[in-house]
Amino acid sequence: MVRPNPAGELDAVALETALLETWKNERTFQQSIDSNRTGAPFIFLEGPPTANGKPGIHHVVARAYKDLVCRWKTMEGFLVERKGGWDTHGLPVEIEVQKRLDLMSNEAIEEFGMQAFNDACRESVWTYESAWREMTERMAYWVDLDNPYVTLHNDYVESCWWALKQMFDKDLLYRGHKVLPYCPQTGTSYSSHEVALGYKEVEEPSVYVKFKLVDDSASILAWTTTPWTLPGNVGLAVGPDVTYARCRVREEPEGWQGRGGASVGEELILAKDLMGEVLRHHVDIIEEIPGSSLVGKSYEPLFQNAVPRGDSTTAWTVLSADWVTTTDGTGVVHTAVMYGEDDYNLGMEVGLPAYHTVSMEGNFVDGVHPELDGRYVKSCDDSVMDILVGQNDSIASGLLYREKSYLHDYPHCWRTDHPLLYYAMDSWFVRMTAVKERLLEFNDGVEWAPDWVGEGRFGEWLRNVKDWAISRERYWGTPLPVWRDEDGNMKCIGSIAELQAEIAKANAAGFENPECPDDVDLHRPVVDAFTLVSNDGKPMHREPFVMDCWFDSGCAPFAQWHHPFDENKTFDASFPVDYICEGVDQTRGWFYTLLAVSTTVFDSPAYKRCLSLGLILDAEGKKMSKSRGNIVDPWDHFNREGADATRWYMVTAGAPWNPLKFDSNGVRETYAKMFLTLWNVYRFHADYAALDAFDPASSTSSYESRSRLDRWILSKLHSTAKAYHEGFTNWSFHKACRELEDFIVNDLSNWYVRRSRRRLWDEAESGDKLACQHTLHEILVTLCRLIAPVSPFMVDTIHRNLTGETVHTAVWPIGTPGSTQGATADAWNEDLVSATQQLPLQDTELEHEMALVRELAETGRRIRIDAQRRQRLPCAEGWIVAGPSLEAYHDLLCEELNVESISVETDLDRFQQVELGVNFRALAPRAKGDVNAIASQIKNHPDQDALLADIRNGSCTIMGVDILESDVEVRRAEREGYAAATITVGEGDDALHVSLVLDMQDTPHLLSKGLARDITRRIQSKRKDMDLEIEAMIDVEVWMTDAPELFEEDRVWISKETRASGIAFAEDQPPADVESFNVDGAQVSYRVKKV
RNA sequence: GCGCGGGUGGCUUAGUCGGUUAGAGCACCCGGCUGAUAACCGGGAGGUCGCAGGUUCAAGUCCUGCCUCGCGCACCA
């Protein structure tokens, strides 16, 4: 037997913190999983956060949506296990540690000791773990944080190694070059994230250089902002569709400054559009040439022998590249293979020689030029220009056309402030281009929310897929498990056992190796120390890279289970996963790497559904980020409005995929409106239920014995719950929750509870009271279950008090498809028809009637304002004109409208008149351009009744168009001069025009009643001020002057309403110390005393 | 530059197949109601629906261009 306790005042924060304790003690989360052991699995995969930053409100949003779906599916009977995860490798960790330990270069790190450095990283990763854990628990994101997967754990790393070996064996892993921003001082290349830290505006010399064609007197002009790359030049790229001009110098220019120049008669080729900007000489255009005709021409290398030709047939020729534009320079792009991404790609494509002219230290290598060899490239700009001018060379005219300073943003090292060099580095790649078709195919099978992220942004990314550069020249990460000998022979190691076997082999071949125990630390520098042996008997050393940390998280679906080393079948049963959910910024991050790894390793998609969340912006619409310092601390709200309100706000503030402007005021509003209202509805029920010792189990109330009001709210609940569930199934959580909130505030609180208040006041048992209590009980229990996935706290308190059980092991009111035989999580949109049987009966006609009644009640208030008649002064009679029969609601309407009686008036014309409107959809096709003129003639016709009669007779023609009955909409409105109003309910053919008319006459009887109500209201308000118990009795004294007569029955009514044991009325002057008020000219004073 | 998504009263937003007077909430003003809360009800003020064209009898809605914000991609030779 469960009897509700009184609810008491709401203290959301206390309620929530108390519940957290209860959940912990009762292991409610575990229970909610265990109770579904036989259910179909619904596989969720947690995207691992990095715990070396403080969690902000934007993390709460993502976790709210993850939690919502998992809780919902759990209530539907699915087995939803949620393993937590931590992303622990990668650059951000290293940067953090480097800053703290002041290790500003790789040299410094190595001096400090790689082991010590990595130990510091390993520790740093957990800096904010407790903050994350506290946030996660406080917001009630249910996830298993006690057994999380951790990307730095040996088991996890071993699974990653295994995956890499799969790729290696399929020839999807290869070694190549990648041009990266590189700092020769620190010896490190940088990720875009780090590069972004160091952009600076600098002014540098740029140069226009003449490339002398072979077998042609002309030179091609090219421009570069990095003169130090010129010795590495091996090609010139032109746009095939760009028009170039061959110009001949006519005369010297005036006011030439700087080095370089050209002689009269010399011929230069450049983009026609850029001549004006580039050339300082007066020239004649000799010929216009399309870029495509220049392709293939050979030119003389600027620096003889700086780069060996090798077997290249395309070196020092003009090449075609469609990315060449005429926005800068000369429309000809100087190409140095190793020092630009485009250059490198073009070079690989057409077979240019790929040799460095610059060392890793940033100096020119020997053999480039006697004046440059061994010097730091950035300090050689002048020397390069001098060499090109040809002071010491035999080429009389020189190769420099012009120098020009150039202002641009250029990346600098965020640690040393030195300019970065784009530099082709040794790098490892996954051959994603080889599986592009499969990627696209798998992506097609994913249910994306919203769909345009999958088709658009993500699809776009996949269609342009490039090979994935997965190696990083760093220390803290999953080491690349490839060993290589001097001839380029390679072995990829896929497990610790394999490593041990290879080490044994190497040792047998005479190499010395440290111990490699079963629990060897799979990190640098430990793994670097192992030397393996090639099949040729040569030593093999590990490629000195760690993996992109995105590779780690991309392995999560299997690495979290230590697949394939873990014998149990967890992985097989949980792949691909049913649901992932992260911010849209993960599109090319985790969303991609999951798919990239699953495609290359398993030839399978990784996830079936992906909810991509919009960014979280601050109140100004700026992205929330650590660097901006505009992160909202979730605890500000957890400690004020509570996690329930915070979560509900996040879900209702907009579609999950839209950017969310986080508005702190919105959380307050949600609290005040949604949760306070819900609590007060609950409180109303619980307080009376406790008073009456109501026990839902030991009494019943049949459907037939419920009032119309009960049946109406039950039916409304049915409709709302169904729509709510449908909203969930098509990802419209925001719409679902807004609708539910509207139900609670509007239908339940403002109408049902308000209308039902008196039913519970009755101290005696009655069937009607019981009906109301059962109804409230049923409504609240169902509501709790519907709300629980979104905001799990308050509803659990309510549910526990009403039913004795937690809401979190309760069933979903719309059905439990997960617990049916043979169910799968794929049946996301199952048929609802049978499932909704679990909801109370639906009666749409009743819903329509009640909607009309409520509108009439509101209409009454409007009429009174127009007629300046206060609400508490009753009217003798009200008439309802037209509309469906509302007999059953007359009592209700009398109370709401404050009228003595309601009658139905069938003579529509007494209060209503016809007004004609135009049905544009019907009339427009025939009337065409005259439709508006016809419409206005119809509307403004002086006798609408007659016009309607004509139309019905078929004898109405306006502007040559026959007006049919279907062309017009007949509306009815109240006639002028009555205290009346007409409302329209429904649409189209079902539209109803109902008028309400109120009798405005006063009688002594009505005036007395009105006065009584005013007095009562004041006394009630006083009772409340005095903080009296509901049952407390009072003594009342009232003094009245200039008041209408107050009849005996109304005096009795006052004392009854206000629980006055004694009430005295006087006509004389009141004492000075009593409260008084004015109503319609009457002076009323009163005094209330507790008995 | 390319792609995706936005731009609707002071703020947050709804707006379906193009259809009559663009709908809410917050805040503001007036009034009412209340043993009902930070609530509720009625009324008011506040909108060139980013701009400009176009299609149409009719455009917040469809088309084109532009401006602007956010995100992503590319580029910065």
Coordinates of C-alpha atoms (C1' of nucleotides) in Angstrom, one line a residue, chain B residues 31-62:
Chain B
rG31 C1' -7.2 45.9 -16.3
rG32 C1' -8.9 41.3 -14.2
rC33 C1' -8.6 36.7 -11.4
rU34 C1' -6.6 33.9 -7.3
rG35 C1' -6.8 29.3 -0.5
rA36 C1' -2.8 29.2 -7.4
rU37 C1' 3.3 29.6 -7.9
rA38 C1' 8.4 32.9 -9.7
rA39 C1' 1.4 31.2 -11.6
rC40 C1' -3.0 32.5 -14.5
rC41 C1' -6.7 35.4 -17.8
rG42 C1' -8.1 39.8 -20.9
rG43 C1' -6.4 44.1 -23.4
rG44 C1' -2.3 47.5 -25.2
rA45 C1' 2.2 49.0 -27.4
rG46 C1' 6.1 47.0 -30.4
rG47 C1' 7.2 43.7 -37.1
rU48 C1' 9.8 47.4 -44.1
rC49 C1' 9.7 38.7 -41.9
rG50 C1' 18.3 40.8 -43.8
rC51 C1' 18.4 43.7 -48.9
rA52 C1' 17.1 43.9 -54.2
rG53 C1' 14.9 41.7 -58.2
rG54 C1' 11.8 37.7 -60.3
rU55 C1' 7.6 33.9 -60.7
rU56 C1' 2.3 34.3 -59.1
rC57 C1' -4.3 36.6 -58.7
rA58 C1' -1.4 35.9 -54.0
rA59 C1' 5.5 35.2 -51.2
rG60 C1' 8.0 35.0 -44.3
rU61 C1' 7.3 30.5 -47.6
rC62 C1' 9.4 29.3 -54.4

